[in-house]
Short mmCIF file of C-alpha atoms in Angstrom, two decimals:
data_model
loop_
_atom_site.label_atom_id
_atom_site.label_comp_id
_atom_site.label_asym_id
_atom_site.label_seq_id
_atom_site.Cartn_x
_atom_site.Cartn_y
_atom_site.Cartn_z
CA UNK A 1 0.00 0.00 0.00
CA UNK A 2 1.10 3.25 -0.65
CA UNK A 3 2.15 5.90 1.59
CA UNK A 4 -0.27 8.50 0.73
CA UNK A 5 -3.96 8.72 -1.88
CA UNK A 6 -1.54 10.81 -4.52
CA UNK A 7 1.12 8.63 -5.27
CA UNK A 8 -1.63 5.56 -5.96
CA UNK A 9 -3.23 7.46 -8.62
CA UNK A 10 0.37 8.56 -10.13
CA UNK A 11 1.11 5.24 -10.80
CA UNK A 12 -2.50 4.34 -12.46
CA UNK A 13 -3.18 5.58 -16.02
CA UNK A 14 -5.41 8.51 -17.39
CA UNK A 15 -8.67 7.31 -15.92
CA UNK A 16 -6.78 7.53 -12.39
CA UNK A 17 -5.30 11.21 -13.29
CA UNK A 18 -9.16 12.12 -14.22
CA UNK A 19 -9.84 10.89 -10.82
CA UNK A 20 -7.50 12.59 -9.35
CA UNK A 21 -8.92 16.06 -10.94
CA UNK A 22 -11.98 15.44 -9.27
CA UNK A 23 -10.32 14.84 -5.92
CA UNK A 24 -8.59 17.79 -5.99
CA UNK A 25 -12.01 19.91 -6.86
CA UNK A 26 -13.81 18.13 -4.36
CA UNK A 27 -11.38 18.93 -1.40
CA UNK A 28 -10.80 22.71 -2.55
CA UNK A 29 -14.68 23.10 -2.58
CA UNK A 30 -14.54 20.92 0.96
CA UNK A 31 -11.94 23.80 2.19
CA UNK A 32 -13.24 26.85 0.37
CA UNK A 33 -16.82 25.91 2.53
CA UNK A 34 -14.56 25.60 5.47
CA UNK A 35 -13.52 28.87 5.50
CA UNK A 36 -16.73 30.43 4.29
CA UNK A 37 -18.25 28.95 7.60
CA UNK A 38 -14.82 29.89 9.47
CA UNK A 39 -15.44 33.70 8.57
CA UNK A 40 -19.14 33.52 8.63
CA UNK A 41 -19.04 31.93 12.38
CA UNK A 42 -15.88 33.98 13.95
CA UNK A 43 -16.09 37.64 12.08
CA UNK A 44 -14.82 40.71 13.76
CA UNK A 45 -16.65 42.40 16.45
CA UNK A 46 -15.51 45.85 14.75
CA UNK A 47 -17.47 44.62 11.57
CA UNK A 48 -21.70 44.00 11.55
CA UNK A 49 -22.11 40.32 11.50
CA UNK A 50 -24.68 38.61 9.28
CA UNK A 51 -27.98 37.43 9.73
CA UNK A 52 -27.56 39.26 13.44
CA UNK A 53 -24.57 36.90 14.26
CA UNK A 54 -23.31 37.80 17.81
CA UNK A 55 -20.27 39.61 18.98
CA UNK A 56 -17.09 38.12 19.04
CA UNK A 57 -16.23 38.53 22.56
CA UNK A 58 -19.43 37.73 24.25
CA UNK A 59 -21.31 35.95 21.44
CA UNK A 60 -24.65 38.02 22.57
CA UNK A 61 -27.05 38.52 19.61
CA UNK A 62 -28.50 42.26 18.44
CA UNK A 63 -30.07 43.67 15.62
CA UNK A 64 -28.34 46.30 13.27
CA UNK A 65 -29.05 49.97 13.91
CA UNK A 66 -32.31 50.83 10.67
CA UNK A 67 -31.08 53.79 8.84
CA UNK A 68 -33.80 56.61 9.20
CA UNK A 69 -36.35 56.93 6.97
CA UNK A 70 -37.07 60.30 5.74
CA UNK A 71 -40.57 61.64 4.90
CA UNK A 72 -40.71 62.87 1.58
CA UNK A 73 -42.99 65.60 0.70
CA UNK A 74 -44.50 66.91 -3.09
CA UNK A 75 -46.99 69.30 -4.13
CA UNK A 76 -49.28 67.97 -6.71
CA UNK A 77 -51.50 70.72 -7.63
CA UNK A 78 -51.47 73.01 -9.47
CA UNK A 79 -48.56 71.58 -11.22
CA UNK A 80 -45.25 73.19 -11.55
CA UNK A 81 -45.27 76.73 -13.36
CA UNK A 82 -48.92 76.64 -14.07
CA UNK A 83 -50.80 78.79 -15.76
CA UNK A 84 -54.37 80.93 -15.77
CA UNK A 85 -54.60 79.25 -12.50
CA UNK A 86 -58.41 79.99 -10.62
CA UNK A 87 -58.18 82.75 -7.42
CA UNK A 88 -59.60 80.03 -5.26
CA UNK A 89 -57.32 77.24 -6.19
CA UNK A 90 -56.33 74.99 -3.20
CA UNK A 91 -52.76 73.41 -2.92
CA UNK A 92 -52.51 69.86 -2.83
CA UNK A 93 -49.42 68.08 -1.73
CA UNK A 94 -48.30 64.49 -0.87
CA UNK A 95 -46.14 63.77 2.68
CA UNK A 96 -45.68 60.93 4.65
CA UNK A 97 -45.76 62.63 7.32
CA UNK A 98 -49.13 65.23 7.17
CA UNK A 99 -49.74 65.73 10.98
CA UNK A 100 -46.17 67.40 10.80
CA UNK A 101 -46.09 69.00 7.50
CA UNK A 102 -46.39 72.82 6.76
CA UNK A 103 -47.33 74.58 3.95
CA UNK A 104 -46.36 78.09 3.29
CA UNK A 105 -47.27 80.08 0.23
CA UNK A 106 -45.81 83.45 -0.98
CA UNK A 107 -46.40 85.80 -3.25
CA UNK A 108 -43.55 87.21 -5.61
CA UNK A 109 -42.52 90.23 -3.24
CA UNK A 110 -42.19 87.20 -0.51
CA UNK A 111 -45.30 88.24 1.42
CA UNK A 112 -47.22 85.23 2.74
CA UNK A 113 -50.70 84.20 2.36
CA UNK A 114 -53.23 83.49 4.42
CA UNK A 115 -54.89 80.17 4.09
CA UNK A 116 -56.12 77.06 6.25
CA UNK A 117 -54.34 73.54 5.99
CA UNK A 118 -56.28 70.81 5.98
CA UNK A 119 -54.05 67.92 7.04
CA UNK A 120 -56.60 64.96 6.70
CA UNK A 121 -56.97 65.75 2.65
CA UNK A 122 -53.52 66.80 2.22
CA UNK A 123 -55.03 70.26 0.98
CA UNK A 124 -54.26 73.85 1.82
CA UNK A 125 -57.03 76.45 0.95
CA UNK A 126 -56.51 80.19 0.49
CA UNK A 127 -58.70 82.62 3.07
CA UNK A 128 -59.00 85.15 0.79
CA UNK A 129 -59.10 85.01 -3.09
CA UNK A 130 -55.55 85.64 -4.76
CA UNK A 131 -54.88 88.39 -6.78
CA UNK A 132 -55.22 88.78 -10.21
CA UNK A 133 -52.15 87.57 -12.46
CA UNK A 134 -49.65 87.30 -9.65
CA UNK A 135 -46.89 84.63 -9.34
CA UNK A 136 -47.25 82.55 -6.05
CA UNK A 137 -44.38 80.25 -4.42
CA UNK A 138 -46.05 77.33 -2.61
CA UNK A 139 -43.58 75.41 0.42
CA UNK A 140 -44.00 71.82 1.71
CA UNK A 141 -42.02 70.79 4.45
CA UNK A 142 -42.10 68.19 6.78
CA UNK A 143 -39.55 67.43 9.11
CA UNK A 144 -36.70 64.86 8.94
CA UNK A 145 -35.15 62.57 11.50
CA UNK A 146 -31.71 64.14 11.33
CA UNK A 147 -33.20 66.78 12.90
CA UNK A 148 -33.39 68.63 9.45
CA UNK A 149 -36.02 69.27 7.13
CA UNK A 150 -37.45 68.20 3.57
CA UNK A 151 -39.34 70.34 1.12
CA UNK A 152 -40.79 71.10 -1.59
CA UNK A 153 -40.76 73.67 -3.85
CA UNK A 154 -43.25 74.81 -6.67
CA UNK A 155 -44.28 77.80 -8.20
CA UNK A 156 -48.12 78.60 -10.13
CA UNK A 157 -49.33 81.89 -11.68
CA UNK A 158 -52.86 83.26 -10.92
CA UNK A 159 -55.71 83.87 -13.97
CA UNK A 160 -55.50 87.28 -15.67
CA UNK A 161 -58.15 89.93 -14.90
CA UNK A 162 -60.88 88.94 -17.54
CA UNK A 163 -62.52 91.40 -18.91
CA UNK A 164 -66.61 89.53 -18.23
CA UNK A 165 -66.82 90.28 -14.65
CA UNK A 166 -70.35 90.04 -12.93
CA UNK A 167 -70.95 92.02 -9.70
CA UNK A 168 -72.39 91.33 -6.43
CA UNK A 169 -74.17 93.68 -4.52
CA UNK A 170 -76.28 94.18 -0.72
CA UNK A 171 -77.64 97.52 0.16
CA UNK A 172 -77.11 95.93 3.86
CA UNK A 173 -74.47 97.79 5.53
CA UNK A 174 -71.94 96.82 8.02
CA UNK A 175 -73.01 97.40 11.59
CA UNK A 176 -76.51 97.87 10.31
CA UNK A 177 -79.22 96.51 13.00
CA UNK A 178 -82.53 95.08 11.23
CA UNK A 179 -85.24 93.26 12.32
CA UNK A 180 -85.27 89.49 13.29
CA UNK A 181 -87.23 88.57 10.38
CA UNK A 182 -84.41 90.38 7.98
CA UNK A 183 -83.78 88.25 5.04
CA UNK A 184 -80.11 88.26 3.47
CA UNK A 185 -80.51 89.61 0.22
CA UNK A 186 -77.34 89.18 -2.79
CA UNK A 187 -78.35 90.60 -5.99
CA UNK A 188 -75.93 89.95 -9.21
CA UNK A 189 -75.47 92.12 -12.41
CA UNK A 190 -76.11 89.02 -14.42
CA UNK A 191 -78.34 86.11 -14.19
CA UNK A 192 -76.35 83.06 -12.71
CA UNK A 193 -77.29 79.88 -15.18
CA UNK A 194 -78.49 77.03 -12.72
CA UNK A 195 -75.13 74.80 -13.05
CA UNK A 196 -73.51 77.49 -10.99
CA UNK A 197 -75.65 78.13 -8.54
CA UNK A 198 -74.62 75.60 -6.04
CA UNK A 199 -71.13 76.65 -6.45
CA UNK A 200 -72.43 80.01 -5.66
CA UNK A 201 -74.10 79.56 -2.47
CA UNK A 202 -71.02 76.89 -1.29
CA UNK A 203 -69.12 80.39 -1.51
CA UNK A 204 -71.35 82.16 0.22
CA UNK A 205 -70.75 81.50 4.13
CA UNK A 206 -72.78 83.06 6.71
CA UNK A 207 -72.19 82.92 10.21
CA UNK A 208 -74.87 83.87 13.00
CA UNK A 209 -74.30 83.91 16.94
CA UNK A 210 -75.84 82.68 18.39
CA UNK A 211 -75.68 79.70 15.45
CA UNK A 212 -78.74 79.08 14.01
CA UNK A 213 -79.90 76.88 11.13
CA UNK A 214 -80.63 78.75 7.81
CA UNK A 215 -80.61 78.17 3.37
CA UNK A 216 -80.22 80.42 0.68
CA UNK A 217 -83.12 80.11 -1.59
CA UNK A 218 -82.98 81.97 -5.37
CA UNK A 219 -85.55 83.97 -5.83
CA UNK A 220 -84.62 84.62 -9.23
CA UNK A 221 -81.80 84.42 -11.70
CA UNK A 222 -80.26 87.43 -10.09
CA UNK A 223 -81.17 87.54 -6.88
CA UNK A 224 -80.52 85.21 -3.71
CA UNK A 225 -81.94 85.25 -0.05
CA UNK A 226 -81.21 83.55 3.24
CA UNK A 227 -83.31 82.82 6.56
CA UNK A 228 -83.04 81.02 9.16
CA UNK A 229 -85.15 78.21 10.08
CA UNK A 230 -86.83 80.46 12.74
CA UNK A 231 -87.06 84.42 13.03
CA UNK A 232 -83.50 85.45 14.12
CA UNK A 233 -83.11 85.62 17.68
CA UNK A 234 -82.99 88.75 19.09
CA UNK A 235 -79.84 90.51 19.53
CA UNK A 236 -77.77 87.97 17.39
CA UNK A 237 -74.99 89.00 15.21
CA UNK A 238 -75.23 87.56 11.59
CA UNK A 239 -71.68 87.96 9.21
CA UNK A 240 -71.60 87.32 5.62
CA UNK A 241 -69.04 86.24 3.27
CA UNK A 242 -68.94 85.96 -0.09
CA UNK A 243 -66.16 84.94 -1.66
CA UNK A 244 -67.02 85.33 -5.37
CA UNK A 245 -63.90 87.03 -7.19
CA UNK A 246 -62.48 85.27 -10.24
CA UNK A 247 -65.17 81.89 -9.28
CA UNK A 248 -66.50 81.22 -12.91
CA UNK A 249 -69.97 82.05 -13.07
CA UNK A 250 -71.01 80.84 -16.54
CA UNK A 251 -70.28 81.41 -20.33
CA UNK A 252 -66.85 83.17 -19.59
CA UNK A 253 -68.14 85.35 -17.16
CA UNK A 254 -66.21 85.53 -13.61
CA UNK A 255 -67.22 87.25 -9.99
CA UNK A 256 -65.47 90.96 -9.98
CA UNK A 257 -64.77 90.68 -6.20
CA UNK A 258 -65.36 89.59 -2.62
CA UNK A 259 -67.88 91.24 -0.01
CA UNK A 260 -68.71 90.72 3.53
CA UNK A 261 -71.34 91.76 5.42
CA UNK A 262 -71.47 92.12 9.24
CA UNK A 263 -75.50 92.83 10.13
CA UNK A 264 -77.03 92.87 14.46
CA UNK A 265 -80.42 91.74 14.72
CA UNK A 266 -82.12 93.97 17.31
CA UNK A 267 -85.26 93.13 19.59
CA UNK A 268 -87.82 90.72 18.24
CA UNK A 269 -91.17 93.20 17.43
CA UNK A 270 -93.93 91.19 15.39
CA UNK A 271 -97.04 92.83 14.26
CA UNK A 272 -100.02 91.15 13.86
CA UNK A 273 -102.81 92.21 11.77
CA UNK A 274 -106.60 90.38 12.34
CA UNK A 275 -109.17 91.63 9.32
CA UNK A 276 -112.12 90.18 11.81
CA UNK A 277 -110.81 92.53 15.32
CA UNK A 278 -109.52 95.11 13.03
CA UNK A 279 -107.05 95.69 15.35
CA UNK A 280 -103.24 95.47 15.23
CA UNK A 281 -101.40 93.58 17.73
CA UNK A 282 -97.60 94.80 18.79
CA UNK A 283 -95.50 92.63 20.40
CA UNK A 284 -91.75 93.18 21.80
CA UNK A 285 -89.73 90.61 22.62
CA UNK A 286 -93.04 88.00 23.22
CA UNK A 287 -95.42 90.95 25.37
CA UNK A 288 -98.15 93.05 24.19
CA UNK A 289 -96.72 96.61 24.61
CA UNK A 290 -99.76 98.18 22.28
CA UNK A 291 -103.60 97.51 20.38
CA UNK A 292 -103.95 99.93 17.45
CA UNK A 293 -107.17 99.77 15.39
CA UNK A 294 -106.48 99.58 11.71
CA UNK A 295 -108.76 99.73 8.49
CA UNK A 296 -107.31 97.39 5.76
CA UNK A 297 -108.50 97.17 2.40
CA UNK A 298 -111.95 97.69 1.16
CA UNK A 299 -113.51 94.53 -1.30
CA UNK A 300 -112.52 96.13 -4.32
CA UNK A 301 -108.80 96.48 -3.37
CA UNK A 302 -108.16 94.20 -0.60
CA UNK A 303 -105.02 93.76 1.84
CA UNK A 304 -103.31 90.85 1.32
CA UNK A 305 -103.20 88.02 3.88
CA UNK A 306 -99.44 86.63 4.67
CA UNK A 307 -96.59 87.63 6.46
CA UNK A 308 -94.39 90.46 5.14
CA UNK A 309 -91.81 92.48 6.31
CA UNK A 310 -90.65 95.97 6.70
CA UNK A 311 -88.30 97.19 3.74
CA UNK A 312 -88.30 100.88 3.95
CA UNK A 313 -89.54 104.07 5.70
CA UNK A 314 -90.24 106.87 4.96
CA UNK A 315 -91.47 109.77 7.37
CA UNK A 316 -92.93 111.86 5.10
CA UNK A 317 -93.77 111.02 1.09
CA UNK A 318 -96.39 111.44 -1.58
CA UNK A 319 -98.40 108.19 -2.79
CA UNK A 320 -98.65 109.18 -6.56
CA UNK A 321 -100.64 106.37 -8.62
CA UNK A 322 -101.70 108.49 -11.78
CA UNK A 323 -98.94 107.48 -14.59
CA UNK A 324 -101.00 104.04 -13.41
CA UNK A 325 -104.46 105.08 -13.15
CA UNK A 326 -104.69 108.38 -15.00
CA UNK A 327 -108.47 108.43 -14.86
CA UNK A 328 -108.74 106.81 -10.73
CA UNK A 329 -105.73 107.67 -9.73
CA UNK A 330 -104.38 109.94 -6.60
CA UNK A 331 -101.83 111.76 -5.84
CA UNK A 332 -101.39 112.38 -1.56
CA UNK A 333 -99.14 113.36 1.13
CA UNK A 334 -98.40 110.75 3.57
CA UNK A 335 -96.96 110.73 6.91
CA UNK A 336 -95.16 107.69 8.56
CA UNK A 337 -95.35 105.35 5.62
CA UNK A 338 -93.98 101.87 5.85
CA UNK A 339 -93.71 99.71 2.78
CA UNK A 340 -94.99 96.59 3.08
CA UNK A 341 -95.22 94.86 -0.35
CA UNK A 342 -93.90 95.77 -4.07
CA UNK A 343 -97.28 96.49 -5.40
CA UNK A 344 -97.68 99.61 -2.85
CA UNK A 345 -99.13 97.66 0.62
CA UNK A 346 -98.04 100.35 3.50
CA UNK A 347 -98.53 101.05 7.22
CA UNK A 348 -99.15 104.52 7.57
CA UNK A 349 -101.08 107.14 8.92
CA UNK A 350 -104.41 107.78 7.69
CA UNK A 351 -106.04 111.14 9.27
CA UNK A 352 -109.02 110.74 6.50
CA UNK A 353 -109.80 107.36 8.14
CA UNK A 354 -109.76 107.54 11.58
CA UNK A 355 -113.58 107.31 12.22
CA UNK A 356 -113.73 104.43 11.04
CA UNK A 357 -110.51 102.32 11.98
CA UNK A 358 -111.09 99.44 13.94
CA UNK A 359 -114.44 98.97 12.39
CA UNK A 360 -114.52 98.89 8.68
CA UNK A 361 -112.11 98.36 5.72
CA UNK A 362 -111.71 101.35 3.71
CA UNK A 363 -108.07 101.66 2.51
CA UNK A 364 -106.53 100.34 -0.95
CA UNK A 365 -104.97 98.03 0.24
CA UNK A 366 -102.76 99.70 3.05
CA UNK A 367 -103.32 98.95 6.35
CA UNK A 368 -104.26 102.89 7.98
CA UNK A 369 -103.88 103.87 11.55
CA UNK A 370 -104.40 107.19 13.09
CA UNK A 371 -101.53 109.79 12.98
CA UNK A 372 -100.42 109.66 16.22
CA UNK A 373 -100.11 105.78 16.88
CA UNK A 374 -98.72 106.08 13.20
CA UNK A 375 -96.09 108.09 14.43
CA UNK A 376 -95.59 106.09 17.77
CA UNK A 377 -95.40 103.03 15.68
CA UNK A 378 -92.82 104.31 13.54
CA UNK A 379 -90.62 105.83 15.88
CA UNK A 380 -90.13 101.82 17.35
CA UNK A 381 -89.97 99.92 14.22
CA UNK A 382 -87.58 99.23 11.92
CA UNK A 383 -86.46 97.79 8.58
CA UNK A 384 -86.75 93.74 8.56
CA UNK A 385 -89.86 93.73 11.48
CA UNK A 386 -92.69 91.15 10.90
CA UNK A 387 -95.91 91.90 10.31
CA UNK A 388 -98.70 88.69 9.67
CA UNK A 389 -101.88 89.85 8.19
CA UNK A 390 -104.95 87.42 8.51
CA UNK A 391 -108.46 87.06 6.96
CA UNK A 392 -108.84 89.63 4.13
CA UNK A 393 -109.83 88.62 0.85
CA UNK A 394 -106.92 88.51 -0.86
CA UNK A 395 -103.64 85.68 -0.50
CA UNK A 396 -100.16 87.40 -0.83
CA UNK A 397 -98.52 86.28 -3.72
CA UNK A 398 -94.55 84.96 -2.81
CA UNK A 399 -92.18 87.39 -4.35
CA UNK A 400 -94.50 89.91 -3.88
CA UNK A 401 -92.19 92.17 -1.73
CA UNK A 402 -89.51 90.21 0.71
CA UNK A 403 -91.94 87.30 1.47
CA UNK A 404 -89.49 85.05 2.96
CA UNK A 405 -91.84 83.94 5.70
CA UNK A 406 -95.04 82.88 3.66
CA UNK A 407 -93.76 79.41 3.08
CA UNK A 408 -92.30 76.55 5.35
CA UNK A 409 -89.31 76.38 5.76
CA UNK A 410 -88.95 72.83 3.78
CA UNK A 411 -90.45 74.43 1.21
CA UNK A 412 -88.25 77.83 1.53
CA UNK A 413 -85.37 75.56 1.22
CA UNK A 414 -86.51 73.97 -2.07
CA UNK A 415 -85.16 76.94 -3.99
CA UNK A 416 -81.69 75.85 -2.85
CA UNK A 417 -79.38 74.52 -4.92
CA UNK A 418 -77.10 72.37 -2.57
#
């Protein structure tokens, strides 16, 4: 026998040397493993072992250190260097991170914005419209676990100033106090086609306090009005915002601006007009502070039965119906007039009518009193006070003057659009 496995397959032929080869490949591989498994199993403890192999020393087992994820952050609307971009637009972004993201937006001398960020939708909204043609820098950043910060840049340019612009008006003033059954009226210089009218009202905010429930109803193309469910309550404060400017408001034609109003509603007063007493009932704030005995329309031109409000006043005036009635019309002075309806339906003092008020209708369709509770009324009403007339021949038609109250208010809120 030979001394050692090499020498025996020397001496045999060339199917021993192809033996051999495989011998020798078979014990490298055997060693090359060896050492794999060596390295693998010993390693340095200055170097991470792997699979969480333990330290060198004490053989203990830990997990690598995780790197540290960074939130990333992108705004997605409107896209980078947009153009003709709507006043109202909101900013949309994508973060990781959204409870502790920020977004800033500038305008191109720097100044910032003011807007509301709404971090459940990812959206940031604008609190006031943007200006006309303006380059605006919009900022998302969020912060990073290095104890730095990511952002994101991106820049958008506002719409130019078109040159359709429809205007939106209330001859309600701010600081104004009306009565609680004041309507909110808007009036535009065009008619609004119905696809935009939801978007109208949506932009149209109004804010009571105490809060009470309330719906714009259309009462035409042009005009809009909001209640509330109820009368308002007495002493509330009611604010207003529109926020119209550059919102598209059909066939090219775009809101020319913003408006607020900022109204008090003063004491509740409701009149209350009976055609069978004759009489008219004044209440203030729920008690009977006065009886005043009225005439109301005679058969031929009745009142009409409904509840109205106060629009206007006027102390002194002339009732002229003769470019109407050239052959039966008049032409008199009145004192202490308040307009009740569009077709002419006052309060006011009748001195020619006294003898009979409280027992028979003479009037054209005003309700008379005598001068001086005419006076004492007027002195304690005021624009927006309710008055409910009841029994009288005649139904008052809705629209006919601000006629807000005549209807339910399920059906009032019909003539919504949202």
């Amino acid at each position: 026998m030979e001394m050692d496995g090499i020498r025996s397959a020397e001496r045999a032929g060339p199917t021993a040397r192809n033996g051999r080869s495989r011998w020798r490949l078979t014990l490298a591989a055997m060693l090359t493993g060896t050492l794999l498994l060596t390295a693998a199993c010993s390693g340095d403890k200055d170097d991470p072992s792997w699979q969480g192999g333990g330290d060198g020393a004490a053989g203990a087992s830990s997990a690598p250190s995780a790197e540290p994820t960074l939130s990333t952050v992108a705004v997605t609307s409107p896209a980078q260097d947009a153009k003709s971009v709507e006043l109202w637009s909101e900013v949309k972004f994508d973060s990781e991170d959204p409870d502790n993201t920020e977004v800033k937006v500038t305008n191109a001398k720097g100044d910032e914005v003011e807007g509301t960020l709404d971090k459940d939708q990812n959206l940031w909204r604008p609190s006031e419209s943007l200006a006309w043609g303006t380059k605006y820098t919009v900022t998302v950043t969020t912060p990073a676990a290095d104890g730095k910060n990511n952002s994101a840049t991106s820049s958008f340019t506002t719409m130019k100033q078109p040159s359709n612009l429809v205007r939106v008006t209330s001859f309600l003033g701010d600081g104004q106090t009306v009565g609680v059954g004041m309507p909110l009226i808007m009036k535009f210089g065009r008619a609004i086609p119905e696809k935009y009218r939801a978007e109208v009202e949506r932009r149209m905010v109004v804010t009571a306090t105490p809060a009470q429930e309330g719906t714009w109803r259309w009462i035409s193309s042009t005009e809009v009005h909001f209640r509330p469910q109820a009368y308002w309550k007495a002493n509330s404060k009611v604010f207003t915002d529109v926020k119209l400017k550059g919102v598209e408001l059909g066939d090219g034609w775009y809101g020319r601006s913003d408006l607020t109003v900022d109204l008090k509603i003063g004491r509740e007063m409701i009149l209350t007009v009976s055609n069978k007493t004759k009489k008219m009932t004044v209440k203030q704030d729920g008690k009977v502070i006065k009886t005043i005995p009225v005439s109301l329309g005679k058969p031929s031109t009745p009142s009409s039965s409904g509840t109205m409000v106060i629009m206007e006043k006027a102390a002194h005036t002339v009732f002229d119906t003769t470019d109407e009635d050239p052959v039966n019309g008049y032409k008199t002075p009145i004192d202490w007039a308040q307009r009740i309806t569009y077709s002419g339906q006052f309060i006011h003092a009748a001195p020619w009518s006294e003898g009979v008020q409280g027992k028979r209708n003479v009037s054209h369709g005003c309700v008379n009193v005598s001068e001086a509770l005419g006076q004492w009324l007027f002195q304690r009403t005021m624009m927006g006070d309710v008055i409910s007339v009841t029994g009288t021949e005649d139904k008052l038609k809705n629209g006919n003057g601000w006629t807000d109250w005549n209807m339910s208010y399920a059906e009032y809120k019909k003539g919504s659009y949202l």
